[in-house]
Amino acid sequence: MKQQANRVCLTAGRVDAFTCPTGKPQAFLWDTDTPTLALQPTPTSRKTYIFESRLNGATIRINIGTLADWPIEKARTKAQGLKMLVDGGTDPREVERDQQTAAVEKKAAATGRTAAAALG
């Protein structure tokens, strides 16, 4: 991953003060404590924490959540967990898809059992 010039220790004051420059669709403020974590404001003033890393030569960028829903320390912890998956060779996006698929299958199975019980 290339070295980002816009890297500081994310604090509440810095996060609140950072805005998207006029005329740009997005900007990034990278954390020094957790190098894979960044704040991404948009021109509409929405601020989101993102995780970015590289796996098998490809860049992975994952939306962690909005500033309103994620305190800085919680976002750091999430980014560190995602980084551990990537360091182990696992794509966190695939893990999320697998979890969603399992939840859908579990719900479908429960619905099927309920329908069978109603008929039987």
mmCIF file of N, CA and C in Angstrom:
data_model
loop_
_atom_site.group_PDB
_atom_site.id
_atom_site.type_symbol
_atom_site.label_atom_id
_atom_site.label_comp_id
_atom_site.label_asym_id
_atom_site.label_seq_id
_atom_site.Cartn_x
_atom_site.Cartn_y
_atom_site.Cartn_z
ATOM 1 N N MET A 1 0.848 -1.168 0.000
ATOM 2 C CA MET A 1 0.000 0.000 0.000
ATOM 3 C C MET A 1 0.893 1.229 0.000
ATOM 4 N N LYS A 2 0.578 2.216 -0.819
ATOM 5 C CA LYS A 2 1.410 3.408 -0.868
ATOM 6 C C LYS A 2 1.235 4.256 0.383
ATOM 7 N N GLN A 3 2.227 5.019 0.721
ATOM 8 C CA GLN A 3 2.180 5.869 1.898
ATOM 9 C C GLN A 3 1.270 7.061 1.628
ATOM 10 N N GLN A 4 0.258 7.233 2.470
ATOM 11 C CA GLN A 4 -0.651 8.352 2.316
ATOM 12 C C GLN A 4 -0.070 9.589 2.989
ATOM 13 N N ALA A 5 -0.176 10.735 2.293
ATOM 14 C CA ALA A 5 0.354 11.976 2.833
ATOM 15 C C ALA A 5 -0.558 12.541 3.910
ATOM 16 N N ASN A 6 -1.835 12.238 3.843
ATOM 17 C CA ASN A 6 -2.821 12.784 4.759
ATOM 18 C C ASN A 6 -3.046 11.813 5.920
ATOM 19 N N ARG A 7 -2.031 11.675 6.783
ATOM 20 C CA ARG A 7 -2.079 10.686 7.867
ATOM 21 C C ARG A 7 -1.846 11.384 9.198
ATOM 22 N N VAL A 8 -2.815 11.226 10.112
ATOM 23 C CA VAL A 8 -2.736 11.808 11.451
ATOM 24 C C VAL A 8 -3.337 10.826 12.438
ATOM 25 N N CYS A 9 -3.137 11.075 13.711
ATOM 26 C CA CYS A 9 -3.828 10.289 14.732
ATOM 27 C C CYS A 9 -5.271 10.800 14.766
ATOM 28 N N LEU A 10 -6.215 9.929 14.426
ATOM 29 C CA LEU A 10 -7.609 10.348 14.414
ATOM 30 C C LEU A 10 -8.075 10.638 15.839
ATOM 31 N N THR A 11 -8.575 11.839 16.028
ATOM 32 C CA THR A 11 -9.160 12.256 17.300
ATOM 33 C C THR A 11 -10.537 12.830 16.985
ATOM 34 N N ALA A 12 -11.352 12.996 18.000
ATOM 35 C CA ALA A 12 -12.699 13.537 17.793
ATOM 36 C C ALA A 12 -12.636 14.906 17.114
ATOM 37 N N GLY A 13 -11.723 15.747 17.539
ATOM 38 C CA GLY A 13 -11.602 17.082 16.955
ATOM 39 C C GLY A 13 -11.173 17.042 15.492
ATOM 40 N N ARG A 14 -10.190 16.215 15.173
ATOM 41 C CA ARG A 14 -9.732 16.108 13.784
ATOM 42 C C ARG A 14 -10.806 15.516 12.889
ATOM 43 N N VAL A 15 -11.517 14.526 13.405
ATOM 44 C CA VAL A 15 -12.581 13.888 12.627
ATOM 45 C C VAL A 15 -13.696 14.900 12.348
ATOM 46 N N ASP A 16 -14.085 15.659 13.370
ATOM 47 C CA ASP A 16 -15.141 16.659 13.192
ATOM 48 C C ASP A 16 -14.725 17.753 12.222
ATOM 49 N N ALA A 17 -13.458 18.159 12.272
ATOM 50 C CA ALA A 17 -12.990 19.270 11.443
ATOM 51 C C ALA A 17 -12.718 18.885 9.988
ATOM 52 N N PHE A 18 -12.457 17.615 9.719
ATOM 53 C CA PHE A 18 -12.084 17.193 8.370
ATOM 54 C C PHE A 18 -13.305 17.166 7.462
ATOM 55 N N THR A 19 -13.190 17.839 6.326
ATOM 56 C CA THR A 19 -14.284 17.871 5.353
ATOM 57 C C THR A 19 -13.747 17.555 3.965
ATOM 58 N N CYS A 20 -14.652 17.254 3.078
ATOM 59 C CA CYS A 20 -14.286 16.968 1.692
ATOM 60 C C CYS A 20 -13.996 18.294 0.988
ATOM 61 N N PRO A 21 -12.846 18.417 0.326
ATOM 62 C CA PRO A 21 -12.538 19.654 -0.385
ATOM 63 C C PRO A 21 -13.572 19.942 -1.482
ATOM 64 N N THR A 22 -13.851 21.206 -1.686
ATOM 65 C CA THR A 22 -14.807 21.623 -2.709
ATOM 66 C C THR A 22 -14.365 21.113 -4.074
ATOM 67 N N GLY A 23 -15.312 20.554 -4.821
ATOM 68 C CA GLY A 23 -15.032 20.067 -6.160
ATOM 69 C C GLY A 23 -14.512 18.644 -6.226
ATOM 70 N N LYS A 24 -14.323 18.011 -5.078
ATOM 71 C CA LYS A 24 -13.851 16.613 -5.063
ATOM 72 C C LYS A 24 -14.982 15.701 -4.597
ATOM 73 N N PRO A 25 -15.057 14.486 -5.171
ATOM 74 C CA PRO A 25 -16.135 13.570 -4.771
ATOM 75 C C PRO A 25 -15.897 12.920 -3.409
ATOM 76 N N GLN A 26 -14.646 12.847 -2.976
ATOM 77 C CA GLN A 26 -14.313 12.238 -1.695
ATOM 78 C C GLN A 26 -12.906 12.641 -1.281
ATOM 79 N N ALA A 27 -12.590 12.416 -0.022
ATOM 80 C CA ALA A 27 -11.251 12.668 0.505
ATOM 81 C C ALA A 27 -11.006 11.618 1.591
ATOM 82 N N PHE A 28 -9.760 11.466 1.995
ATOM 83 C CA PHE A 28 -9.418 10.476 3.012
ATOM 84 C C PHE A 28 -8.499 11.099 4.055
ATOM 85 N N LEU A 29 -8.755 10.797 5.319
ATOM 86 C CA LEU A 29 -7.883 11.170 6.418
ATOM 87 C C LEU A 29 -7.478 9.861 7.089
ATOM 88 N N TRP A 30 -6.221 9.467 6.907
ATOM 89 C CA TRP A 30 -5.733 8.166 7.367
ATOM 90 C C TRP A 30 -5.240 8.250 8.802
ATOM 91 N N ASP A 31 -5.449 7.193 9.548
ATOM 92 C CA ASP A 31 -5.063 7.103 10.953
ATOM 93 C C ASP A 31 -3.620 6.619 11.084
ATOM 94 N N THR A 32 -2.871 7.217 11.995
ATOM 95 C CA THR A 32 -1.501 6.753 12.242
ATOM 96 C C THR A 32 -1.491 5.545 13.175
ATOM 97 N N ASP A 33 -2.469 5.449 14.079
ATOM 98 C CA ASP A 33 -2.520 4.325 15.022
ATOM 99 C C ASP A 33 -2.912 3.021 14.339
ATOM 100 N N THR A 34 -3.831 3.091 13.391
ATOM 101 C CA THR A 34 -4.292 1.923 12.636
ATOM 102 C C THR A 34 -4.183 2.289 11.161
ATOM 103 N N PRO A 35 -3.052 1.977 10.524
ATOM 104 C CA PRO A 35 -2.782 2.444 9.160
ATOM 105 C C PRO A 35 -3.793 2.015 8.092
ATOM 106 N N THR A 36 -4.610 1.023 8.374
ATOM 107 C CA THR A 36 -5.601 0.571 7.390
ATOM 108 C C THR A 36 -6.950 1.269 7.564
ATOM 109 N N LEU A 37 -7.045 2.188 8.518
ATOM 110 C CA LEU A 37 -8.294 2.893 8.814
ATOM 111 C C LEU A 37 -8.237 4.320 8.301
ATOM 112 N N ALA A 38 -9.328 4.752 7.676
ATOM 113 C CA ALA A 38 -9.414 6.132 7.207
ATOM 114 C C ALA A 38 -10.818 6.665 7.415
ATOM 115 N N LEU A 39 -10.899 7.985 7.515
ATOM 116 C CA LEU A 39 -12.179 8.677 7.518
ATOM 117 C C LEU A 39 -12.401 9.185 6.108
ATOM 118 N N GLN A 40 -13.600 8.964 5.581
ATOM 119 C CA GLN A 40 -13.914 9.359 4.212
ATOM 120 C C GLN A 40 -15.151 10.272 4.223
ATOM 121 N N PRO A 41 -14.941 11.591 4.167
ATOM 122 C CA PRO A 41 -16.092 12.491 4.053
ATOM 123 C C PRO A 41 -16.482 12.679 2.586
ATOM 124 N N THR A 42 -17.749 12.968 2.367
ATOM 125 C CA THR A 42 -18.237 13.247 1.013
ATOM 126 C C THR A 42 -18.697 14.694 0.950
ATOM 127 N N PRO A 43 -18.966 15.212 -0.256
ATOM 128 C CA PRO A 43 -19.439 16.593 -0.377
ATOM 129 C C PRO A 43 -20.754 16.854 0.362
ATOM 130 N N THR A 44 -21.534 15.801 0.620
ATOM 131 C CA THR A 44 -22.800 15.964 1.344
ATOM 132 C C THR A 44 -22.592 15.956 2.860
ATOM 133 N N SER A 45 -21.343 15.974 3.294
ATOM 134 C CA SER A 45 -20.951 16.005 4.714
ATOM 135 C C SER A 45 -21.130 14.675 5.425
ATOM 136 N N ARG A 46 -21.390 13.614 4.711
ATOM 137 C CA ARG A 46 -21.465 12.283 5.321
ATOM 138 C C ARG A 46 -20.036 11.788 5.545
ATOM 139 N N LYS A 47 -19.769 11.334 6.753
ATOM 140 C CA LYS A 47 -18.437 10.847 7.099
ATOM 141 C C LYS A 47 -18.520 9.371 7.444
ATOM 142 N N THR A 48 -17.652 8.591 6.794
ATOM 143 C CA THR A 48 -17.658 7.143 6.956
ATOM 144 C C THR A 48 -16.251 6.651 7.246
ATOM 145 N N TYR A 49 -16.154 5.673 8.139
ATOM 146 C CA TYR A 49 -14.870 5.009 8.363
ATOM 147 C C TYR A 49 -14.744 3.893 7.343
ATOM 148 N N ILE A 50 -13.566 3.767 6.757
ATOM 149 C CA ILE A 50 -13.305 2.701 5.795
ATOM 150 C C ILE A 50 -12.032 1.960 6.182
ATOM 151 N N PHE A 51 -11.962 0.716 5.734
ATOM 152 C CA PHE A 51 -10.784 -0.130 5.881
ATOM 153 C C PHE A 51 -10.217 -0.330 4.488
ATOM 154 N N GLU A 52 -8.896 -0.210 4.339
ATOM 155 C CA GLU A 52 -8.275 -0.484 3.047
ATOM 156 C C GLU A 52 -6.972 -1.234 3.265
ATOM 157 N N SER A 53 -6.811 -2.309 2.489
ATOM 158 C CA SER A 53 -5.603 -3.123 2.557
ATOM 159 C C SER A 53 -5.401 -3.791 1.208
ATOM 160 N N ARG A 54 -4.366 -4.593 1.118
ATOM 161 C CA ARG A 54 -4.090 -5.327 -0.118
ATOM 162 C C ARG A 54 -4.056 -6.820 0.186
ATOM 163 N N LEU A 55 -4.659 -7.596 -0.735
ATOM 164 C CA LEU A 55 -4.668 -9.045 -0.618
ATOM 165 C C LEU A 55 -4.430 -9.614 -2.002
ATOM 166 N N ASN A 56 -3.403 -10.433 -2.125
ATOM 167 C CA ASN A 56 -3.048 -11.046 -3.418
ATOM 168 C C ASN A 56 -2.879 -10.002 -4.517
ATOM 169 N N GLY A 57 -2.270 -8.874 -4.180
ATOM 170 C CA GLY A 57 -1.988 -7.837 -5.163
ATOM 171 C C GLY A 57 -3.147 -6.922 -5.490
ATOM 172 N N ALA A 58 -4.317 -7.148 -4.907
ATOM 173 C CA ALA A 58 -5.492 -6.317 -5.187
ATOM 174 C C ALA A 58 -5.850 -5.499 -3.942
ATOM 175 N N THR A 59 -6.341 -4.288 -4.172
ATOM 176 C CA THR A 59 -6.777 -3.439 -3.077
ATOM 177 C C THR A 59 -8.167 -3.850 -2.622
ATOM 178 N N ILE A 60 -8.334 -3.944 -1.320
ATOM 179 C CA ILE A 60 -9.632 -4.239 -0.711
ATOM 180 C C ILE A 60 -10.044 -2.996 0.070
ATOM 181 N N ARG A 61 -11.233 -2.490 -0.203
ATOM 182 C CA ARG A 61 -11.767 -1.360 0.559
ATOM 183 C C ARG A 61 -13.140 -1.762 1.080
ATOM 184 N N ILE A 62 -13.314 -1.639 2.393
ATOM 185 C CA ILE A 62 -14.557 -2.034 3.047
ATOM 186 C C ILE A 62 -15.085 -0.871 3.877
ATOM 187 N N ASN A 63 -16.371 -0.604 3.730
ATOM 188 C CA ASN A 63 -17.034 0.416 4.519
ATOM 189 C C ASN A 63 -17.277 -0.152 5.919
ATOM 190 N N ILE A 64 -16.726 0.500 6.940
ATOM 191 C CA ILE A 64 -16.934 0.051 8.316
ATOM 192 C C ILE A 64 -18.249 0.619 8.843
ATOM 193 N N GLY A 65 -18.460 1.898 8.681
ATOM 194 C CA GLY A 65 -19.698 2.516 9.137
ATOM 195 C C GLY A 65 -19.558 4.009 9.265
ATOM 196 N N THR A 66 -20.674 4.639 9.524
ATOM 197 C CA THR A 66 -20.682 6.102 9.599
ATOM 198 C C THR A 66 -20.137 6.590 10.936
ATOM 199 N N LEU A 67 -19.718 7.830 10.923
ATOM 200 C CA LEU A 67 -19.185 8.480 12.109
ATOM 201 C C LEU A 67 -20.224 8.459 13.239
ATOM 202 N N ALA A 68 -21.491 8.619 12.880
ATOM 203 C CA ALA A 68 -22.554 8.641 13.886
ATOM 204 C C ALA A 68 -22.692 7.298 14.605
ATOM 205 N N ASP A 69 -22.393 6.216 13.921
ATOM 206 C CA ASP A 69 -22.582 4.876 14.487
ATOM 207 C C ASP A 69 -21.317 4.243 15.066
ATOM 208 N N TRP A 70 -20.155 4.766 14.717
ATOM 209 C CA TRP A 70 -18.899 4.132 15.111
ATOM 210 C C TRP A 70 -17.972 5.135 15.810
ATOM 211 N N PRO A 71 -17.760 4.977 17.121
ATOM 212 C CA PRO A 71 -16.723 5.775 17.789
ATOM 213 C C PRO A 71 -15.353 5.396 17.214
ATOM 214 N N ILE A 72 -14.395 6.278 17.311
ATOM 215 C CA ILE A 72 -13.067 6.058 16.730
ATOM 216 C C ILE A 72 -12.452 4.743 17.216
ATOM 217 N N GLU A 73 -12.487 4.494 18.508
ATOM 218 C CA GLU A 73 -11.850 3.279 19.047
ATOM 219 C C GLU A 73 -12.524 2.019 18.523
ATOM 220 N N LYS A 74 -13.831 2.045 18.382
ATOM 221 C CA LYS A 74 -14.549 0.882 17.858
ATOM 222 C C LYS A 74 -14.183 0.656 16.387
ATOM 223 N N ALA A 75 -14.048 1.744 15.627
ATOM 224 C CA ALA A 75 -13.652 1.634 14.217
ATOM 225 C C ALA A 75 -12.223 1.095 14.108
ATOM 226 N N ARG A 76 -11.347 1.534 14.991
ATOM 227 C CA ARG A 76 -9.965 1.021 14.998
ATOM 228 C C ARG A 76 -9.954 -0.481 15.257
ATOM 229 N N THR A 77 -10.734 -0.911 16.246
ATOM 230 C CA THR A 77 -10.794 -2.333 16.589
ATOM 231 C C THR A 77 -11.308 -3.145 15.412
ATOM 232 N N LYS A 78 -12.343 -2.654 14.732
ATOM 233 C CA LYS A 78 -12.894 -3.353 13.572
ATOM 234 C C LYS A 78 -11.845 -3.440 12.462
ATOM 235 N N ALA A 79 -11.140 -2.339 12.194
ATOM 236 C CA ALA A 79 -10.108 -2.324 11.151
ATOM 237 C C ALA A 79 -8.978 -3.292 11.497
ATOM 238 N N GLN A 80 -8.606 -3.364 12.756
ATOM 239 C CA GLN A 80 -7.554 -4.291 13.176
ATOM 240 C C GLN A 80 -7.992 -5.738 12.974
ATOM 241 N N GLY A 81 -9.254 -6.028 13.256
ATOM 242 C CA GLY A 81 -9.778 -7.371 13.038
ATOM 243 C C GLY A 81 -9.791 -7.735 11.561
ATOM 244 N N LEU A 82 -10.197 -6.778 10.719
ATOM 245 C CA LEU A 82 -10.190 -7.008 9.270
ATOM 246 C C LEU A 82 -8.766 -7.230 8.774
ATOM 247 N N LYS A 83 -7.822 -6.472 9.316
ATOM 248 C CA LYS A 83 -6.418 -6.611 8.918
ATOM 249 C C LYS A 83 -5.870 -7.985 9.303
ATOM 250 N N MET A 84 -6.298 -8.511 10.443
ATOM 251 C CA MET A 84 -5.848 -9.847 10.841
ATOM 252 C C MET A 84 -6.353 -10.901 9.856
ATOM 253 N N LEU A 85 -7.581 -10.753 9.368
ATOM 254 C CA LEU A 85 -8.102 -11.677 8.361
ATOM 255 C C LEU A 85 -7.264 -11.607 7.084
ATOM 256 N N VAL A 86 -7.006 -10.376 6.629
ATOM 257 C CA VAL A 86 -6.223 -10.186 5.396
ATOM 258 C C VAL A 86 -4.818 -10.746 5.568
ATOM 259 N N ASP A 87 -4.195 -10.481 6.715
ATOM 260 C CA ASP A 87 -2.848 -10.996 6.966
ATOM 261 C C ASP A 87 -2.825 -12.526 6.949
ATOM 262 N N GLY A 88 -3.955 -13.145 7.292
ATOM 263 C CA GLY A 88 -4.064 -14.601 7.264
ATOM 264 C C GLY A 88 -4.449 -15.144 5.895
ATOM 265 N N GLY A 89 -4.583 -14.250 4.908
ATOM 266 C CA GLY A 89 -4.905 -14.679 3.551
ATOM 267 C C GLY A 89 -6.391 -14.807 3.274
ATOM 268 N N THR A 90 -7.225 -14.330 4.186
ATOM 269 C CA THR A 90 -8.673 -14.422 4.026
ATOM 270 C C THR A 90 -9.236 -13.084 3.585
ATOM 271 N N ASP A 91 -10.144 -13.124 2.610
ATOM 272 C CA ASP A 91 -10.814 -11.913 2.142
ATOM 273 C C ASP A 91 -12.013 -11.659 3.049
ATOM 274 N N PRO A 92 -12.018 -10.565 3.815
ATOM 275 C CA PRO A 92 -13.123 -10.291 4.732
ATOM 276 C C PRO A 92 -14.470 -10.141 4.017
ATOM 277 N N ARG A 93 -14.447 -9.748 2.764
ATOM 278 C CA ARG A 93 -15.700 -9.616 2.010
ATOM 279 C C ARG A 93 -16.325 -10.985 1.789
ATOM 280 N N GLU A 94 -15.498 -12.009 1.556
ATOM 281 C CA GLU A 94 -16.007 -13.375 1.387
ATOM 282 C C GLU A 94 -16.572 -13.908 2.698
ATOM 283 N N VAL A 95 -15.929 -13.590 3.814
ATOM 284 C CA VAL A 95 -16.423 -14.015 5.122
ATOM 285 C C VAL A 95 -17.807 -13.418 5.355
ATOM 286 N N GLU A 96 -17.970 -12.136 5.045
ATOM 287 C CA GLU A 96 -19.262 -11.460 5.207
ATOM 288 C C GLU A 96 -20.327 -12.094 4.316
ATOM 289 N N ARG A 97 -19.981 -12.382 3.061
ATOM 290 C CA ARG A 97 -20.941 -13.029 2.146
ATOM 291 C C ARG A 97 -21.342 -14.406 2.664
ATOM 292 N N ASP A 98 -20.382 -15.166 3.159
ATOM 293 C CA ASP A 98 -20.674 -16.496 3.703
ATOM 294 C C ASP A 98 -21.608 -16.402 4.911
ATOM 295 N N GLN A 99 -21.376 -15.409 5.765
ATOM 296 C CA GLN A 99 -22.232 -15.230 6.937
ATOM 297 C C GLN A 99 -23.656 -14.849 6.521
ATOM 298 N N GLN A 100 -23.776 -13.982 5.524
ATOM 299 C CA GLN A 100 -25.097 -13.588 5.043
ATOM 300 C C GLN A 100 -25.821 -14.772 4.421
ATOM 301 N N THR A 101 -25.110 -15.576 3.642
ATOM 302 C CA THR A 101 -25.708 -16.756 3.017
ATOM 303 C C THR A 101 -26.179 -17.737 4.083
ATOM 304 N N ALA A 102 -25.364 -17.960 5.103
ATOM 305 C CA ALA A 102 -25.734 -18.874 6.179
ATOM 306 C C ALA A 102 -26.974 -18.373 6.916
ATOM 307 N N ALA A 103 -27.065 -17.068 7.131
ATOM 308 C CA ALA A 103 -28.227 -16.499 7.823
ATOM 309 C C ALA A 103 -29.495 -16.669 6.987
ATOM 310 N N VAL A 104 -29.391 -16.452 5.676
ATOM 311 C CA VAL A 104 -30.542 -16.624 4.785
ATOM 312 C C VAL A 104 -30.976 -18.088 4.780
ATOM 313 N N GLU A 105 -30.018 -19.006 4.693
ATOM 314 C CA GLU A 105 -30.341 -20.436 4.684
ATOM 315 C C GLU A 105 -30.983 -20.865 6.002
ATOM 316 N N LYS A 106 -30.485 -20.342 7.108
ATOM 317 C CA LYS A 106 -31.042 -20.670 8.422
ATOM 318 C C LYS A 106 -32.484 -20.175 8.521
ATOM 319 N N LYS A 107 -32.724 -18.965 8.029
ATOM 320 C CA LYS A 107 -34.073 -18.402 8.059
ATOM 321 C C LYS A 107 -35.010 -19.205 7.164
ATOM 322 N N ALA A 108 -34.538 -19.603 5.992
ATOM 323 C CA ALA A 108 -35.351 -20.397 5.073
ATOM 324 C C ALA A 108 -35.679 -21.754 5.676
ATOM 325 N N ALA A 109 -34.713 -22.356 6.349
ATOM 326 C CA ALA A 109 -34.945 -23.655 6.980
ATOM 327 C C ALA A 109 -35.963 -23.518 8.112
ATOM 328 N N ALA A 110 -35.861 -22.455 8.890
ATOM 329 C CA ALA A 110 -36.810 -22.232 9.985
ATOM 330 C C ALA A 110 -38.205 -21.981 9.425
ATOM 331 N N THR A 111 -38.306 -21.237 8.356
ATOM 332 C CA THR A 111 -39.596 -20.984 7.709
ATOM 333 C C THR A 111 -40.189 -22.274 7.181
ATOM 334 N N GLY A 112 -39.353 -23.123 6.591
ATOM 335 C CA GLY A 112 -39.805 -24.419 6.077
ATOM 336 C C GLY A 112 -40.324 -25.324 7.173
ATOM 337 N N ARG A 113 -39.634 -25.324 8.313
ATOM 338 C CA ARG A 113 -40.079 -26.145 9.455
ATOM 339 C C ARG A 113 -41.411 -25.632 9.997
ATOM 340 N N THR A 114 -41.568 -24.313 10.045
ATOM 341 C CA THR A 114 -42.817 -23.713 10.533
ATOM 342 C C THR A 114 -43.970 -24.058 9.607
ATOM 343 N N ALA A 115 -43.728 -23.981 8.293
ATOM 344 C CA ALA A 115 -44.774 -24.300 7.320
ATOM 345 C C ALA A 115 -45.135 -25.784 7.393
ATOM 346 N N ALA A 116 -44.151 -26.654 7.536
ATOM 347 C CA ALA A 116 -44.391 -28.097 7.625
ATOM 348 C C ALA A 116 -45.186 -28.432 8.893
ATOM 349 N N ALA A 117 -44.874 -27.747 9.996
ATOM 350 C CA ALA A 117 -45.585 -27.979 11.257
ATOM 351 C C ALA A 117 -47.040 -27.541 11.133
ATOM 352 N N ALA A 118 -47.270 -26.442 10.417
ATOM 353 C CA ALA A 118 -48.632 -25.940 10.240
ATOM 354 C C ALA A 118 -49.467 -26.909 9.388
ATOM 355 N N LEU A 119 -48.813 -27.554 8.427
ATOM 356 C CA LEU A 119 -49.522 -28.496 7.553
ATOM 357 C C LEU A 119 -49.738 -29.848 8.218
ATOM 358 N N GLY A 120 -48.804 -30.209 9.057
ATOM 359 C CA GLY A 120 -48.822 -31.562 9.607
ATOM 360 C C GLY A 120 -49.516 -31.630 10.878
#
